[in-house]
Tab-separated table of C-alpha atoms in Angstrom:
chain	number	residue	atom	x	y	z
A	1	UNK	CA	31.133	-7.837	-28.864
A	2	UNK	CA	29.010	-6.178	-26.175
A	3	UNK	CA	26.718	-8.054	-23.899
A	4	UNK	CA	23.702	-6.494	-22.310
A	5	UNK	CA	22.718	-7.119	-18.754
A	6	UNK	CA	19.263	-8.638	-18.393
A	7	UNK	CA	16.708	-6.296	-16.863
A	8	UNK	CA	16.016	-6.731	-13.176
A	9	UNK	CA	12.331	-7.385	-12.631
A	10	UNK	CA	10.251	-7.430	-9.481
A	11	UNK	CA	6.656	-7.453	-8.291
A	12	UNK	CA	5.526	-5.658	-5.144
A	13	UNK	CA	2.378	-4.357	-3.492
A	14	UNK	CA	1.541	-0.807	-4.529
A	15	UNK	CA	1.998	1.994	-2.039
A	16	UNK	CA	-0.060	5.142	-1.705
A	17	UNK	CA	2.711	7.043	-3.497
A	18	UNK	CA	2.245	4.817	-6.569
A	19	UNK	CA	-1.370	5.889	-7.193
A	20	UNK	CA	-0.502	8.391	-9.971
A	21	UNK	CA	1.610	5.705	-11.681
A	22	UNK	CA	-1.244	3.206	-11.435
A	23	UNK	CA	-3.639	5.727	-12.987
A	24	UNK	CA	-1.161	6.314	-15.823
A	25	UNK	CA	-0.940	2.545	-16.392
A	26	UNK	CA	-4.748	2.288	-16.325
A	27	UNK	CA	-4.830	4.893	-19.083
A	28	UNK	CA	-2.264	2.909	-21.092
A	29	UNK	CA	-4.456	-0.185	-20.665
A	30	UNK	CA	-7.507	1.766	-21.824
A	31	UNK	CA	-5.643	2.873	-24.959
A	32	UNK	CA	-4.566	-0.733	-25.613
A	33	UNK	CA	-8.183	-1.892	-25.260
A	34	UNK	CA	-9.396	1.025	-27.408
A	35	UNK	CA	-11.544	2.204	-24.505
A	36	UNK	CA	-9.759	5.393	-23.471
A	37	UNK	CA	-13.037	7.298	-23.739
A	38	UNK	CA	-14.328	5.218	-20.800
A	39	UNK	CA	-11.282	5.615	-18.543
A	40	UNK	CA	-12.170	8.253	-15.970
A	41	UNK	CA	-9.775	7.141	-13.238
A	42	UNK	CA	-7.907	9.877	-11.405
A	43	UNK	CA	-5.493	9.643	-8.494
A	44	UNK	CA	-8.098	11.369	-6.302
A	45	UNK	CA	-10.718	8.740	-7.135
A	46	UNK	CA	-8.421	5.711	-7.004
A	47	UNK	CA	-6.523	6.470	-3.793
A	48	UNK	CA	-9.434	5.883	-1.366
A	49	UNK	CA	-10.395	2.704	-3.211
A	50	UNK	CA	-6.903	1.288	-2.649
A	51	UNK	CA	-5.940	2.845	0.694
A	52	UNK	CA	-9.089	4.202	2.344
A	53	UNK	CA	-10.797	2.938	5.504
A	54	UNK	CA	-12.506	0.134	3.541
A	55	UNK	CA	-10.388	-0.566	0.458
A	56	UNK	CA	-12.314	-1.984	-2.493
A	57	UNK	CA	-9.253	-3.390	-4.242
A	58	UNK	CA	-5.522	-3.991	-4.060
A	59	UNK	CA	-2.761	-3.568	-6.583
A	60	UNK	CA	0.585	-5.112	-7.440
A	61	UNK	CA	3.218	-3.129	-9.327
A	62	UNK	CA	5.632	-4.764	-11.764
A	63	UNK	CA	9.014	-3.080	-12.046
A	64	UNK	CA	11.854	-3.355	-14.514
A	65	UNK	CA	15.179	-1.948	-13.320
A	66	UNK	CA	13.289	-0.114	-10.555
A	67	UNK	CA	10.783	1.556	-12.889
A	68	UNK	CA	7.043	0.712	-12.817
A	69	UNK	CA	6.057	-0.959	-16.088
A	70	UNK	CA	2.921	-2.909	-15.196
A	71	UNK	CA	0.227	-3.615	-12.657
A	72	UNK	CA	-2.367	-6.104	-11.525
A	73	UNK	CA	-5.465	-4.786	-9.777
A	74	UNK	CA	-7.526	-7.332	-7.851
A	75	UNK	CA	-10.166	-7.764	-5.167
A	76	UNK	CA	-11.923	-10.473	-3.203
A	77	UNK	CA	-15.242	-11.961	-4.192
A	78	UNK	CA	-17.252	-14.722	-2.535
A	79	UNK	CA	-18.477	-18.164	-3.601
A	80	UNK	CA	-21.719	-19.253	-1.969
A	81	UNK	CA	-21.143	-22.847	-3.114
A	82	UNK	CA	-17.721	-23.001	-1.473
A	83	UNK	CA	-18.591	-20.617	1.377
A	84	UNK	CA	-15.166	-19.207	0.761
A	85	UNK	CA	-13.716	-15.999	-0.573
A	86	UNK	CA	-12.004	-15.872	-3.925
A	87	UNK	CA	-9.572	-13.580	-5.637
A	88	UNK	CA	-10.632	-11.799	-8.821
A	89	UNK	CA	-8.099	-10.210	-11.140
A	90	UNK	CA	-9.716	-7.123	-12.649
A	91	UNK	CA	-6.815	-5.848	-14.745
A	92	UNK	CA	-3.327	-7.006	-15.636
A	93	UNK	CA	-1.191	-4.833	-17.893
A	94	UNK	CA	2.478	-4.606	-18.840
A	95	UNK	CA	3.805	-1.788	-21.018
A	96	UNK	CA	4.767	-2.937	-24.523
A	97	UNK	CA	8.419	-2.063	-23.849
A	98	UNK	CA	8.509	-4.557	-20.956
A	99	UNK	CA	6.625	-7.416	-22.569
A	100	UNK	CA	8.528	-10.648	-23.023
A	101	UNK	CA	10.446	-10.173	-19.765
A	102	UNK	CA	8.284	-12.556	-17.749
A	103	UNK	CA	6.633	-9.802	-15.703
A	104	UNK	CA	3.101	-10.841	-16.687
A	105	UNK	CA	3.852	-14.354	-15.504
A	106	UNK	CA	5.412	-13.001	-12.305
A	107	UNK	CA	2.266	-10.967	-11.610
A	108	UNK	CA	0.047	-14.032	-12.112
A	109	UNK	CA	2.293	-16.191	-9.933
A	110	UNK	CA	2.262	-13.612	-7.128
A	111	UNK	CA	-1.526	-13.367	-7.339
A	112	UNK	CA	-1.829	-17.159	-7.142
A	113	UNK	CA	0.451	-17.117	-4.105
A	114	UNK	CA	-1.724	-14.441	-2.466
A	115	UNK	CA	-4.844	-16.522	-3.170
A	116	UNK	CA	-3.248	-19.541	-1.469
A	117	UNK	CA	-1.964	-17.483	1.477
A	118	UNK	CA	-5.447	-16.012	2.002
A	119	UNK	CA	-7.205	-19.385	1.709
A	120	UNK	CA	-9.158	-18.399	-1.392
A	121	UNK	CA	-11.245	-21.106	-3.020
A	122	UNK	CA	-10.825	-19.607	-6.476
A	123	UNK	CA	-8.589	-17.316	-8.484
A	124	UNK	CA	-10.554	-15.937	-11.427
A	125	UNK	CA	-10.181	-13.505	-14.290
A	126	UNK	CA	-11.551	-12.811	-17.746
A	127	UNK	CA	-9.644	-11.912	-20.891
A	128	UNK	CA	-10.461	-10.160	-24.123
A	129	UNK	CA	-11.170	-12.520	-26.986
A	130	UNK	CA	-9.040	-10.533	-29.404
């Protein structure tokens, strides 16, 4: 009887070198959402938004056995009522082959930790209703 070793999973901040991988994952997300015709992201357009002088967003990469299999792209917003910044999750996606491994939960937990570390008043996101 053979036993398989459970996959090693991890979540880390994306690096500049990961931009092409992130774009590929964005395209996979667009296919999943049946919106690939709207996905115009390219590495050249995304890179300055993540790593330019004034980044518009940040990204976490989920890995399984050292290979990127998911991402969470997020940015800060602001609550006038709280007079405090918040964290908004724009996209969270895990490849079908890596679903059920807990990586989605790990991404959400890391984002919640970031929100606490950065003194955010809120951590928000929206989901598809289907």
